[in-house]
PDB file of C-alpha atoms and ligand atoms in Angstrom:
ATOM      1  CA  MET A  16      13.939  16.140 -15.463  1.00 51.00           C
ATOM      2  CA  ASN A  17      11.703  19.069 -14.498  1.00 52.00           C
ATOM      3  CA  PRO A  18      10.724  19.379 -10.848  1.00 55.00           C
ATOM      4  CA  VAL A  19       7.303  17.946 -10.065  1.00 55.00           C
ATOM      5  CA  SER A  20       5.081  18.648  -7.093  1.00 53.00           C
ATOM      6  CA  ALA A  21       3.129  16.354  -4.799  1.00 50.00           C
ATOM      7  CA  GLY A  22      -0.139  17.606  -6.267  1.00 53.00           C
ATOM      8  CA  ALA A  23      -1.622  17.213  -9.734  1.00 48.00           C
ATOM      9  CA  GLY A  24       0.403  18.945 -12.421  1.00 50.00           C
ATOM     10  CA  GLU A  25       3.642  20.829 -12.421  1.00 52.00           C
ATOM     11  CA  ARG A  26       4.709  23.937 -10.515  1.00 51.00           C
ATOM     12  CA  GLU A  27       7.132  26.591 -11.577  1.00 56.00           C
ATOM     13  CA  THR A  28      10.563  25.352 -12.608  1.00 58.00           C
ATOM     14  CA  ILE A  29      13.226  26.332 -10.095  1.00 60.00           C
ATOM     15  CA  PRO A  30      16.272  24.332 -10.962  1.00 81.00           C
ATOM     16  CA  TYR A  31      18.305  23.911  -7.758  1.00 95.00           C
ATOM     17  CA  CYS A  32      17.967  21.818  -4.605  1.00 96.00           C
ATOM     18  CA  ASP A  33      17.476  23.721  -1.324  1.00 95.00           C
ATOM     19  CA  ASN A  34      20.083  21.483   0.340  1.00 95.00           C
ATOM     20  CA  CYS A  35      22.867  21.413  -2.250  1.00 96.00           C
ATOM     21  CA  ASP A  36      23.958  22.779  -5.639  1.00 93.00           C
ATOM     22  CA  ASP A  37      22.419  19.980  -7.713  1.00 95.00           C
ATOM     23  CA  PRO A  38      19.401  20.457  -9.974  1.00 95.00           C
ATOM     24  CA  ALA A  39      16.047  19.878  -8.266  1.00 95.00           C
ATOM     25  CA  VAL A  40      13.794  17.062  -9.480  1.00 94.00           C
ATOM     26  CA  TYR A  41      10.970  17.707  -7.015  1.00 94.00           C
ATOM     27  CA  PHE A  42       9.067  20.580  -5.455  1.00 92.00           C
ATOM     28  CA  ASP A  43       7.376  19.794  -2.140  1.00 91.00           C
ATOM     29  CA  PRO A  44       4.451  22.249  -1.973  1.00 87.00           C
ATOM     30  CA  ARG A  45       3.696  21.590   1.707  1.00 87.00           C
ATOM     31  CA  LEU A  46       7.166  22.497   2.955  1.00 90.00           C
ATOM     32  CA  GLN A  47       7.858  24.812  -0.002  1.00 90.00           C
ATOM     33  CA  ARG A  48      11.217  23.230  -0.826  1.00 93.00           C
ATOM     34  CA  HIS A  49      13.071  21.904  -3.850  1.00 94.00           C
ATOM     35  CA  LEU A  50      14.979  18.638  -3.681  1.00 96.00           C
ATOM     36  CA  CYS A  51      17.528  16.946  -5.923  1.00 96.00           C
ATOM     37  CA  GLU A  52      17.557  13.178  -6.599  1.00 97.00           C
ATOM     38  CA  VAL A  53      19.808  12.447  -3.607  1.00 97.00           C
ATOM     39  CA  HIS A  54      17.983  14.661  -1.103  1.00 97.00           C
ATOM     40  CA  LEU A  55      14.541  13.472  -2.239  1.00 97.00           C
ATOM     41  CA  SER A  56      15.691   9.858  -1.775  1.00 97.00           C
ATOM     42  CA  GLN A  57      17.165  10.592   1.659  1.00 97.00           C
ATOM     43  CA  ASP A  58      14.001  12.385   2.715  1.00 97.00           C
ATOM     44  CA  VAL A  59      11.733   9.505   1.609  1.00 97.00           C
ATOM     45  CA  GLU A  60      13.937   6.975   3.434  1.00 97.00           C
ATOM     46  CA  ARG A  61      13.984   9.121   6.585  1.00 96.00           C
ATOM     47  CA  ARG A  62      10.171   9.226   6.650  1.00 96.00           C
ATOM     48  CA  VAL A  63      10.007   5.425   6.284  1.00 97.00           C
ATOM     49  CA  ILE A  64      12.526   4.908   9.111  1.00 96.00           C
ATOM     50  CA  ASP A  65      10.659   7.423  11.334  1.00 96.00           C
ATOM     51  CA  ARG A  66       7.360   5.617  10.791  1.00 95.00           C
ATOM     52  CA  LEU A  67       8.895   2.191  11.462  1.00 96.00           C
ATOM     53  CA  ALA A  68      10.430   3.465  14.703  1.00 94.00           C
ATOM     54  CA  ARG A  69       7.477   5.606  15.860  1.00 93.00           C
ATOM     55  CA  HIS A  70       4.997   2.751  15.534  1.00 91.00           C
ATOM     56  CA  GLY A  71       7.379  -0.029  16.671  1.00 93.00           C
ATOM     57  CA  MET A  72       6.680  -1.882  13.424  1.00 94.00           C
ATOM     58  CA  ILE A  73       9.787  -4.099  13.413  1.00 94.00           C
ATOM     59  CA  HIS A  74      11.357  -6.141  16.228  1.00 94.00           C
ATOM     60  CA  ASP A  75      14.527  -8.225  16.310  1.00 95.00           C
ATOM     61  CA  GLY A  76      13.764 -11.819  15.348  1.00 95.00           C
ATOM     62  CA  ASP A  77      10.715 -10.832  13.206  1.00 96.00           C
ATOM     63  CA  ARG A  78       9.972 -12.632   9.984  1.00 97.00           C
ATOM     64  CA  ILE A  79       8.340 -10.022   7.769  1.00 98.00           C
ATOM     65  CA  ALA A  80       6.318 -11.016   4.701  1.00 98.00           C
ATOM     66  CA  ILE A  81       6.178  -8.237   2.134  1.00 98.00           C
ATOM     67  CA  GLY A  82       3.400  -8.155  -0.437  1.00 97.00           C
ATOM     68  CA  LEU A  83       5.359  -7.557  -3.649  1.00 97.00           C
ATOM     69  CA  SER A  84       3.102  -6.936  -6.642  1.00 94.00           C
ATOM     70  CA  GLY A  85       6.079  -5.883  -8.734  1.00 93.00           C
ATOM     71  CA  GLY A  86       4.591  -2.384  -9.178  1.00 93.00           C
ATOM     72  CA  LYS A  87       6.452   0.723  -8.047  1.00 94.00           C
ATOM     73  CA  ASP A  88       5.006   1.047  -4.508  1.00 96.00           C
ATOM     74  CA  SER A  89       5.838  -2.453  -3.295  1.00 97.00           C
ATOM     75  CA  SER A  90       9.147  -2.482  -5.203  1.00 97.00           C
ATOM     76  CA  VAL A  91      10.253   0.783  -3.568  1.00 98.00           C
ATOM     77  CA  LEU A  92       9.131  -0.572  -0.183  1.00 98.00           C
ATOM     78  CA  LEU A  93      11.157  -3.766  -0.634  1.00 98.00           C
ATOM     79  CA  SER A  94      14.175  -1.840  -1.772  1.00 98.00           C
ATOM     80  CA  ILE A  95      14.101   0.550   1.225  1.00 98.00           C
ATOM     81  CA  LEU A  96      13.204  -2.133   3.806  1.00 97.00           C
ATOM     82  CA  SER A  97      15.923  -4.529   2.658  1.00 96.00           C
ATOM     83  CA  ARG A  98      18.567  -1.880   3.345  1.00 94.00           C
ATOM     84  CA  VAL A  99      17.058  -0.333   6.470  1.00 94.00           C
ATOM     85  CA  ILE A 100      16.475  -3.712   8.140  1.00 93.00           C
ATOM     86  CA  ARG A 101      20.002  -4.894   7.387  1.00 92.00           C
ATOM     87  CA  GLU A 102      21.367  -1.754   9.027  1.00 93.00           C
ATOM     88  CA  ARG A 103      19.114  -1.624  12.099  1.00 92.00           C
ATOM     89  CA  TRP A 104      17.317  -4.874  12.930  1.00 93.00           C
ATOM     90  CA  ASP A 105      17.981  -8.592  13.071  1.00 94.00           C
ATOM     91  CA  ALA A 106      14.837  -9.408  11.093  1.00 95.00           C
ATOM     92  CA  GLU A 107      14.110 -11.503   8.009  1.00 96.00           C
ATOM     93  CA  LEU A 108      12.316 -10.218   4.911  1.00 97.00           C
ATOM     94  CA  ILE A 109      10.461 -12.585   2.543  1.00 98.00           C
ATOM     95  CA  ALA A 110       8.670 -11.343  -0.580  1.00 98.00           C
ATOM     96  CA  ILE A 111       5.296 -12.777  -1.616  1.00 98.00           C
ATOM     97  CA  THR A 112       3.785 -12.098  -5.022  1.00 97.00           C
ATOM     98  CA  VAL A 113       0.141 -12.913  -5.693  1.00 96.00           C
ATOM     99  CA  ASP A 114      -0.578 -13.795  -9.329  1.00 96.00           C
ATOM    100  CA  GLU A 115      -4.270 -12.961  -9.806  1.00 94.00           C
ATOM    101  CA  GLY A 116      -4.258 -14.162 -13.407  1.00 93.00           C
ATOM    102  CA  ILE A 117      -4.576 -10.909 -15.378  1.00 92.00           C
ATOM    103  CA  ALA A 118      -3.384 -11.483 -18.932  1.00 90.00           C
ATOM    104  CA  GLY A 119      -1.160  -8.844 -20.529  1.00 87.00           C
ATOM    105  CA  TYR A 120      -0.392  -7.205 -17.164  1.00 88.00           C
ATOM    106  CA  ARG A 121       0.794  -9.700 -14.596  1.00 90.00           C
ATOM    107  CA  GLU A 122       3.529 -11.406 -16.660  1.00 91.00           C
ATOM    108  CA  GLU A 123       5.596  -8.226 -16.828  1.00 92.00           C
ATOM    109  CA  THR A 124       5.112  -7.168 -13.189  1.00 93.00           C
ATOM    110  CA  ILE A 125       5.986 -10.679 -11.946  1.00 95.00           C
ATOM    111  CA  GLN A 126       9.143 -10.587 -14.056  1.00 95.00           C
ATOM    112  CA  SER A 127      10.011  -7.232 -12.498  1.00 95.00           C
ATOM    113  CA  ALA A 128       9.401  -8.677  -8.983  1.00 96.00           C
ATOM    114  CA  VAL A 129      11.602 -11.707  -9.749  1.00 97.00           C
ATOM    115  CA  SER A 130      14.519  -9.617 -10.987  1.00 96.00           C
ATOM    116  CA  LEU A 131      14.271  -7.178  -8.042  1.00 97.00           C
ATOM    117  CA  THR A 132      14.302  -9.948  -5.398  1.00 98.00           C
ATOM    118  CA  LYS A 133      17.255 -11.587  -7.170  1.00 97.00           C
ATOM    119  CA  ARG A 134      19.120  -8.284  -7.259  1.00 96.00           C
ATOM    120  CA  LEU A 135      18.481  -7.682  -3.533  1.00 96.00           C
ATOM    121  CA  GLY A 136      19.026 -11.320  -2.487  1.00 97.00           C
ATOM    122  CA  ILE A 137      15.533 -11.639  -0.906  1.00 97.00           C
ATOM    123  CA  SER A 138      13.706 -14.983  -0.948  1.00 97.00           C
ATOM    124  CA  HIS A 139      10.553 -14.835  -3.029  1.00 98.00           C
ATOM    125  CA  HIS A 140       7.332 -16.887  -3.100  1.00 97.00           C
ATOM    126  CA  ILE A 141       4.738 -16.631  -5.871  1.00 97.00           C
ATOM    127  CA  VAL A 142       1.181 -17.811  -5.155  1.00 97.00           C
ATOM    128  CA  SER A 143      -1.659 -17.755  -7.681  1.00 96.00           C
ATOM    129  CA  PHE A 144      -5.463 -17.425  -7.598  1.00 94.00           C
ATOM    130  CA  GLN A 145      -5.470 -20.467  -9.902  1.00 94.00           C
ATOM    131  CA  SER A 146      -3.719 -22.719  -7.397  1.00 93.00           C
ATOM    132  CA  LEU A 147      -5.472 -21.285  -4.315  1.00 92.00           C
ATOM    133  CA  PHE A 148      -8.999 -20.725  -5.589  1.00 91.00           C
ATOM    134  CA  GLY A 149      -9.054 -22.817  -8.788  1.00 90.00           C
ATOM    135  CA  THR A 150      -9.698 -19.830 -11.065  1.00 89.00           C
ATOM    136  CA  THR A 151      -8.025 -16.715 -12.482  1.00 92.00           C
ATOM    137  CA  LEU A 152      -9.363 -13.175 -11.973  1.00 91.00           C
ATOM    138  CA  ASP A 153      -9.847 -12.865 -15.749  1.00 91.00           C
ATOM    139  CA  PHE A 154     -12.048 -15.976 -15.795  1.00 89.00           C
ATOM    140  CA  LEU A 155     -14.011 -14.885 -12.701  1.00 87.00           C
ATOM    141  CA  LEU A 156     -14.832 -11.527 -14.276  1.00 85.00           C
ATOM    142  CA  THR A 157     -15.958 -12.953 -17.610  1.00 86.00           C
ATOM    143  CA  ALA A 158     -18.166 -15.547 -15.911  1.00 82.00           C
ATOM    144  CA  HIS A 159     -19.653 -13.345 -13.146  1.00 80.00           C
ATOM    145  CA  PRO A 160     -20.882  -9.740 -12.880  1.00 76.00           C
ATOM    146  CA  LEU A 161     -18.410  -8.705 -10.149  1.00 76.00           C
ATOM    147  CA  ARG A 162     -16.748  -5.390  -9.404  1.00 79.00           C
ATOM    148  CA  ALA A 163     -13.165  -6.137 -10.477  1.00 82.00           C
ATOM    149  CA  CYS A 164     -11.243  -4.258  -7.791  1.00 83.00           C
ATOM    150  CA  THR A 165     -13.547  -5.330  -4.944  1.00 84.00           C
ATOM    151  CA  ALA A 166     -13.390  -9.052  -5.825  1.00 87.00           C
ATOM    152  CA  CYS A 167      -9.666  -8.898  -6.541  1.00 89.00           C
ATOM    153  CA  GLY A 168      -8.975  -6.994  -3.299  1.00 89.00           C
ATOM    154  CA  ILE A 169     -10.827  -9.547  -1.143  1.00 91.00           C
ATOM    155  CA  LEU A 170      -9.135 -12.557  -2.755  1.00 93.00           C
ATOM    156  CA  ARG A 171      -5.682 -10.957  -2.872  1.00 93.00           C
ATOM    157  CA  LYS A 172      -5.851 -10.118   0.827  1.00 92.00           C
ATOM    158  CA  LYS A 173      -6.777 -13.731   1.607  1.00 93.00           C
ATOM    159  CA  ALA A 174      -4.021 -15.101  -0.670  1.00 95.00           C
ATOM    160  CA  LEU A 175      -1.406 -12.871   0.980  1.00 95.00           C
ATOM    161  CA  SER A 176      -2.573 -13.760   4.525  1.00 93.00           C
ATOM    162  CA  ASP A 177      -2.544 -17.494   3.768  1.00 93.00           C
ATOM    163  CA  ALA A 178       0.912 -17.307   2.172  1.00 96.00           C
ATOM    164  CA  ALA A 179       2.238 -15.260   5.117  1.00 96.00           C
ATOM    165  CA  ARG A 180       0.821 -17.774   7.584  1.00 94.00           C
ATOM    166  CA  ASP A 181       2.427 -20.633   5.612  1.00 94.00           C
ATOM    167  CA  ILE A 182       5.856 -19.111   6.155  1.00 96.00           C
ATOM    168  CA  SER A 183       5.066 -18.285   9.838  1.00 96.00           C
ATOM    169  CA  ALA A 184       5.398 -14.537   9.270  1.00 97.00           C
ATOM    170  CA  ASP A 185       5.042 -12.181  12.249  1.00 96.00           C
ATOM    171  CA  SER A 186       3.836  -9.311  10.090  1.00 96.00           C
ATOM    172  CA  ILE A 187       2.812  -8.413   6.546  1.00 97.00           C
ATOM    173  CA  ALA A 188       4.257  -5.222   5.044  1.00 97.00           C
ATOM    174  CA  THR A 189       2.370  -3.587   2.166  1.00 96.00           C
ATOM    175  CA  GLY A 190       3.211  -0.650  -0.088  1.00 96.00           C
ATOM    176  CA  HIS A 191       0.164   1.532   0.698  1.00 94.00           C
ATOM    177  CA  ASN A 192       1.163   5.176   0.458  1.00 96.00           C
ATOM    178  CA  LEU A 193      -0.210   8.475   1.764  1.00 95.00           C
ATOM    179  CA  SER A 194      -2.205   9.146  -1.414  1.00 95.00           C
ATOM    180  CA  ASP A 195      -3.791   5.629  -1.337  1.00 92.00           C
ATOM    181  CA  ALA A 196      -4.751   6.021   2.311  1.00 93.00           C
ATOM    182  CA  ALA A 197      -6.361   9.440   1.787  1.00 95.00           C
ATOM    183  CA  GLN A 198      -8.267   8.034  -1.223  1.00 94.00           C
ATOM    184  CA  SER A 199      -9.562   5.112   0.864  1.00 91.00           C
ATOM    185  CA  VAL A 200     -10.916   7.488   3.527  1.00 94.00           C
ATOM    186  CA  LEU A 201     -12.594   9.653   0.864  1.00 94.00           C
ATOM    187  CA  MET A 202     -14.094   6.552  -0.804  1.00 92.00           C
ATOM    188  CA  ASN A 203     -15.595   5.426   2.498  1.00 91.00           C
ATOM    189  CA  TYR A 204     -17.133   8.883   2.994  1.00 92.00           C
ATOM    190  CA  LEU A 205     -18.510   8.982  -0.548  1.00 92.00           C
ATOM    191  CA  ARG A 206     -20.010   5.503  -0.204  1.00 89.00           C
ATOM    192  CA  GLY A 207     -21.391   6.351   3.239  1.00 90.00           C
ATOM    193  CA  ASP A 208     -19.561   3.308   4.594  1.00 87.00           C
ATOM    194  CA  PHE A 209     -19.300   4.373   8.219  1.00 83.00           C
ATOM    195  CA  GLU A 210     -18.442   0.939   9.501  1.00 81.00           C
ATOM    196  CA  ARG A 211     -15.177   1.053   7.544  1.00 82.00           C
ATOM    197  CA  LEU A 212     -14.671   4.736   8.292  1.00 83.00           C
ATOM    198  CA  LEU A 213     -14.837   4.149  12.040  1.00 82.00           C
ATOM    199  CA  ARG A 214     -12.890   0.907  11.994  1.00 77.00           C
ATOM    200  CA  ASP A 215      -9.701   0.891  14.006  1.00 67.00           C
ATOM    201  CA  SER A 216      -7.242  -1.200  12.008  1.00 64.00           C
ATOM    202  CA  SER A 217      -5.004  -1.714  15.065  1.00 60.00           C
ATOM    203  CA  ARG A 218      -7.726  -4.003  16.427  1.00 57.00           C
ATOM    204  CA  ARG A 219      -7.188  -6.572  13.665  1.00 59.00           C
ATOM    205  CA  GLU A 220      -4.254  -8.056  15.540  1.00 57.00           C
ATOM    206  CA  ASP A 221      -6.344  -8.745  18.657  1.00 54.00           C
ATOM    207  CA  ARG A 222      -8.731 -10.653  16.409  1.00 62.00           C
ATOM    208  CA  GLY A 223      -6.113 -13.170  15.326  1.00 69.00           C
ATOM    209  CA  PHE A 224      -4.986 -11.571  12.064  1.00 81.00           C
ATOM    210  CA  ILE A 225      -1.292 -11.298  11.269  1.00 90.00           C
ATOM    211  CA  ARG A 226      -0.098  -7.764  12.075  1.00 92.00           C
ATOM    212  CA  ARG A 227      -0.111  -5.514   9.008  1.00 93.00           C
ATOM    213  CA  ILE A 228       2.394  -2.703   8.607  1.00 94.00           C
ATOM    214  CA  LYS A 229       2.369   0.145   6.071  1.00 95.00           C
ATOM    215  CA  PRO A 230       5.787   1.819   6.194  1.00 97.00           C
ATOM    216  CA  LEU A 231       5.139   4.114   3.174  1.00 97.00           C
ATOM    217  CA  LEU A 232       2.148   5.827   4.759  1.00 94.00           C
ATOM    218  CA  ASP A 233       3.976   9.172   5.065  1.00 94.00           C
ATOM    219  CA  VAL A 234       5.045   9.230   1.399  1.00 96.00           C
ATOM    220  CA  HIS A 235       3.013  10.592  -1.539  1.00 95.00           C
ATOM    221  CA  GLU A 236       2.480   8.461  -4.639  1.00 94.00           C
ATOM    222  CA  LYS A 237       4.362  10.991  -6.758  1.00 94.00           C
ATOM    223  CA  GLU A 238       7.374  10.869  -4.436  1.00 96.00           C
ATOM    224  CA  ILE A 239       7.430   7.066  -4.728  1.00 97.00           C
ATOM    225  CA  THR A 240       7.280   7.278  -8.519  1.00 96.00           C
ATOM    226  CA  LEU A 241      10.221   9.679  -8.522  1.00 96.00           C
ATOM    227  CA  TYR A 242      12.159   7.607  -5.973  1.00 97.00           C
ATOM    228  CA  SER A 243      11.682   4.559  -8.190  1.00 97.00           C
ATOM    229  CA  MET A 244      12.821   6.458 -11.293  1.00 96.00           C
ATOM    230  CA  VAL A 245      15.915   8.123  -9.858  1.00 96.00           C
ATOM    231  CA  ASN A 246      17.067   4.935  -8.100  1.00 96.00           C
ATOM    232  CA  GLY A 247      16.351   2.654 -11.082  1.00 95.00           C
ATOM    233  CA  ILE A 248      14.047   0.339  -9.091  1.00 95.00           C
ATOM    234  CA  THR A 249      11.388  -0.411 -11.706  1.00 91.00           C
ATOM    235  CA  GLY A 250      11.123   0.450 -15.377  1.00 85.00           C
ATOM    236  CA  MET A 251       7.901   1.433 -17.130  1.00 85.00           C
ATOM    237  CA  LEU A 252       5.236  -1.110 -16.179  1.00 85.00           C
ATOM    238  CA  PRO A 253       1.760  -1.678 -17.606  1.00 85.00           C
ATOM    239  CA  GLU A 254      -1.296  -0.415 -15.661  1.00 83.00           C
ATOM    240  CA  CYS A 255      -3.780  -2.999 -14.438  1.00 84.00           C
ATOM    241  CA  PRO A 256      -6.429  -3.205 -17.218  1.00 84.00           C
ATOM    242  CA  TYR A 257      -9.227  -3.154 -14.611  1.00 83.00           C
ATOM    243  CA  ALA A 258      -7.950  -0.068 -12.747  1.00 76.00           C
ATOM    244  CA  THR A 259      -9.421   2.458 -15.186  1.00 65.00           C
ATOM    245  CA  THR A 260     -12.966   1.289 -14.484  1.00 63.00           C
ATOM    246  CA  ALA A 261     -12.625   1.676 -10.745  1.00 73.00           C
ATOM    247  CA  PHE A 262     -14.280   4.217  -8.482  1.00 83.00           C
ATOM    248  CA  ARG A 263     -10.788   4.705  -7.029  1.00 84.00           C
ATOM    249  CA  ALA A 264      -9.557   6.146 -10.347  1.00 85.00           C
ATOM    250  CA  GLU A 265     -12.082   9.003 -10.004  1.00 90.00           C
ATOM    251  CA  VAL A 266     -11.301   9.529  -6.331  1.00 93.00           C
ATOM    252  CA  ARG A 267      -7.553   9.582  -7.154  1.00 91.00           C
ATOM    253  CA  THR A 268      -8.131  12.540  -9.493  1.00 93.00           C
ATOM    254  CA  LEU A 269     -10.160  14.285  -6.789  1.00 94.00           C
ATOM    255  CA  GLN A 270      -7.512  13.660  -4.084  1.00 94.00           C
ATOM    256  CA  ALA A 271      -4.650  14.798  -6.325  1.00 93.00           C
ATOM    257  CA  GLY A 272      -6.558  18.019  -7.111  1.00 95.00           C
ATOM    258  CA  ILE A 273      -7.261  18.751  -3.434  1.00 95.00           C
ATOM    259  CA  GLU A 274      -3.623  18.057  -2.506  1.00 94.00           C
ATOM    260  CA  TYR A 275      -2.393  20.363  -5.274  1.00 92.00           C
ATOM    261  CA  HIS A 276      -4.538  23.296  -4.194  1.00 93.00           C
ATOM    262  CA  TYR A 277      -4.288  22.607  -0.440  1.00 95.00           C
ATOM    263  CA  PRO A 278      -0.879  21.000   0.244  1.00 94.00           C
ATOM    264  CA  GLY A 279      -1.027  18.733   3.310  1.00 94.00           C
ATOM    265  CA  ALA A 280      -4.745  17.965   2.823  1.00 96.00           C
ATOM    266  CA  SER A 281      -4.129  14.218   2.359  1.00 95.00           C
ATOM    267  CA  LEU A 282      -2.345  14.026   5.686  1.00 93.00           C
ATOM    268  CA  ARG A 283      -5.193  15.878   7.408  1.00 95.00           C
ATOM    269  CA  ILE A 284      -7.774  13.531   5.806  1.00 95.00           C
ATOM    270  CA  ILE A 285      -5.980  10.544   7.342  1.00 92.00           C
ATOM    271  CA  GLU A 286      -5.496  12.222  10.729  1.00 91.00           C
ATOM    272  CA  GLY A 287      -9.213  13.075  10.747  1.00 92.00           C
ATOM    273  CA  GLN A 288     -10.132   9.432  10.164  1.00 90.00           C
ATOM    274  CA  GLU A 289      -7.769   8.323  12.938  1.00 88.00           C
ATOM    275  CA  SER A 290      -9.424  10.692  15.449  1.00 89.00           C
ATOM    276  CA  LEU A 291     -12.858   9.479  14.356  1.00 88.00           C
ATOM    277  CA  SER A 292     -11.931   5.836  14.886  1.00 85.00           C
ATOM    278  CA  LYS A 293     -10.430   6.676  18.296  1.00 84.00           C
ATOM    279  CA  GLN A 294     -13.639   8.439  19.336  1.00 83.00           C
ATOM    280  CA  ALA A 295     -15.724   5.533  18.022  1.00 79.00           C
ATOM    281  CA  LYS A 296     -13.621   3.077  20.022  1.00 74.00           C
ATOM    282  CA  LYS A 297     -14.829   4.786  23.215  1.00 71.00           C
ATOM    283  CA  THR A 298     -18.509   4.633  22.326  1.00 68.00           C
ATOM    284  CA  VAL A 299     -19.071   1.667  20.005  1.00 59.00           C
ATOM    285  CA  ARG A 300     -18.852  -1.841  21.386  1.00 59.00           C
ATOM    286  CA  PRO A 301     -16.699  -4.136  19.225  1.00 57.00           C
ATOM    287  CA  GLY A 302     -18.665  -6.656  17.148  1.00 59.00           C
ATOM    288  CA  THR A 303     -18.452 -10.305  18.091  1.00 64.00           C
ATOM    289  CA  VAL A 304     -15.512 -12.105  16.579  1.00 70.00           C
ATOM    290  CA  GLY A 305     -15.827 -15.628  15.309  1.00 82.00           C
ATOM    291  CA  TYR A 306     -14.070 -17.815  12.821  1.00 88.00           C
ATOM    292  CA  CYS A 307     -14.934 -18.584   9.205  1.00 89.00           C
ATOM    293  CA  ALA A 308     -16.845 -21.885   8.999  1.00 91.00           C
ATOM    294  CA  SER A 309     -15.047 -22.660   5.747  1.00 90.00           C
ATOM    295  CA  CYS A 310     -11.390 -21.656   6.174  1.00 89.00           C
ATOM    296  CA  GLY A 311     -11.056 -20.858   9.899  1.00 88.00           C
ATOM    297  CA  ASP A 312      -9.867 -17.256   9.441  1.00 87.00           C
ATOM    298  CA  PRO A 313     -11.068 -14.765  12.055  1.00 84.00           C
ATOM    299  CA  CYS A 314     -14.173 -12.934  10.803  1.00 83.00           C
ATOM    300  CA  SER A 315     -17.354 -11.275  12.054  1.00 78.00           C
ATOM    301  CA  GLY A 316     -19.902 -13.296  10.029  1.00 82.00           C
ATOM    302  CA  HIS A 317     -20.506 -17.017   9.445  1.00 88.00           C
ATOM    303  CA  VAL A 318     -17.868 -17.163   6.707  1.00 91.00           C
ATOM    304  CA  CYS A 319     -15.110 -14.687   5.765  1.00 90.00           C
ATOM    305  CA  GLN A 320     -15.480 -12.324   2.788  1.00 89.00           C
ATOM    306  CA  ALA A 321     -13.258 -14.449   0.519  1.00 92.00           C
ATOM    307  CA  CYS A 322     -15.072 -17.718   1.233  1.00 91.00           C
ATOM    308  CA  GLY A 323     -18.446 -15.948   0.919  1.00 90.00           C
ATOM    309  CA  LEU A 324     -17.451 -14.624  -2.507  1.00 88.00           C
ATOM    310  CA  LEU A 325     -16.217 -18.003  -3.739  1.00 87.00           C
ATOM    311  CA  GLN A 326     -19.296 -19.838  -2.401  1.00 86.00           C
ATOM    312  CA  ASN A 327     -21.634 -17.396  -4.169  1.00 81.00           C
ATOM    313  CA  LEU A 328     -19.864 -18.050  -7.467  1.00 76.00           C
ATOM    314  CA  ASN A 329     -20.349 -21.792  -7.139  1.00 69.00           C
ATOM    315  CA  LYS A 330     -24.093 -21.546  -6.508  1.00 65.00           C
TER     316      LYS A 330
HETATM  317 ZN1  LIG B 419      20.328  18.157  -2.953  1.00 81.83          ZN
HETATM  318 ZN1  LIG B 420     -12.953 -18.183   4.998  1.00 81.83          ZN
END
């Protein structure tokens, strides 16, 4: 395998790892270093452990629900967490897969999630849009003019929260990575969505939501792909058929380009957003928090986003 960099495209081929005599599979442009399969894997795991410890994300006795789509991010997260937790904490890990009902895509990723949880000995729950909301995403999108990723994101979040609450989870771990997080900040800027941009996600807990943890937030998407490949975690999986139409797909190209030319930019984008939300916390009064009139989830309006979406469809 030729070394790849964290940015878009390949850098010069320099065949050996900076830490040992093995061939390099990765060039890290920010730290200007080459890593072999073993040292890349160790480095990714170290960053996950550092983040877990630095933010006090796991406590003894915790029951942690992990959102396992079956794609590479959540599969790598499950694989790393299952080992790290066994070694360091007395906590329980339970995988939850949400089946949105996307024909030609979901069957294969669910199969991949099932075989991974079996291999790791992790208990696994599968919940579906059909059983929770009485419809599949495919059907929703043919019957209503909705933005696929927005509608799916709202309903998937609700499905995962409900399933986590059903198993009395203390936290929900998701596979969001550094590239995803930088893209989300850029998307909020480009949409002019300052409410989201200034939102402090740590406040969600105070509002009655289950704590959410993102242990892969210091790892680039490309590093996760490589980690998955060299450790045999997932095979080739289909892309979500709706992903290509998304605004995020364009922003991903933009973010990858910026990261390639200015290594470390993604990290600075996220740090910038964190300072903004801290500043905003001092000056902006928090909105009033109520509970959804339909499902009882904490929310700022009369009903939560998921119930609002479903009610609009039934009108
Ligand atoms: Zn090495
Ligand atoms: Zn609701």
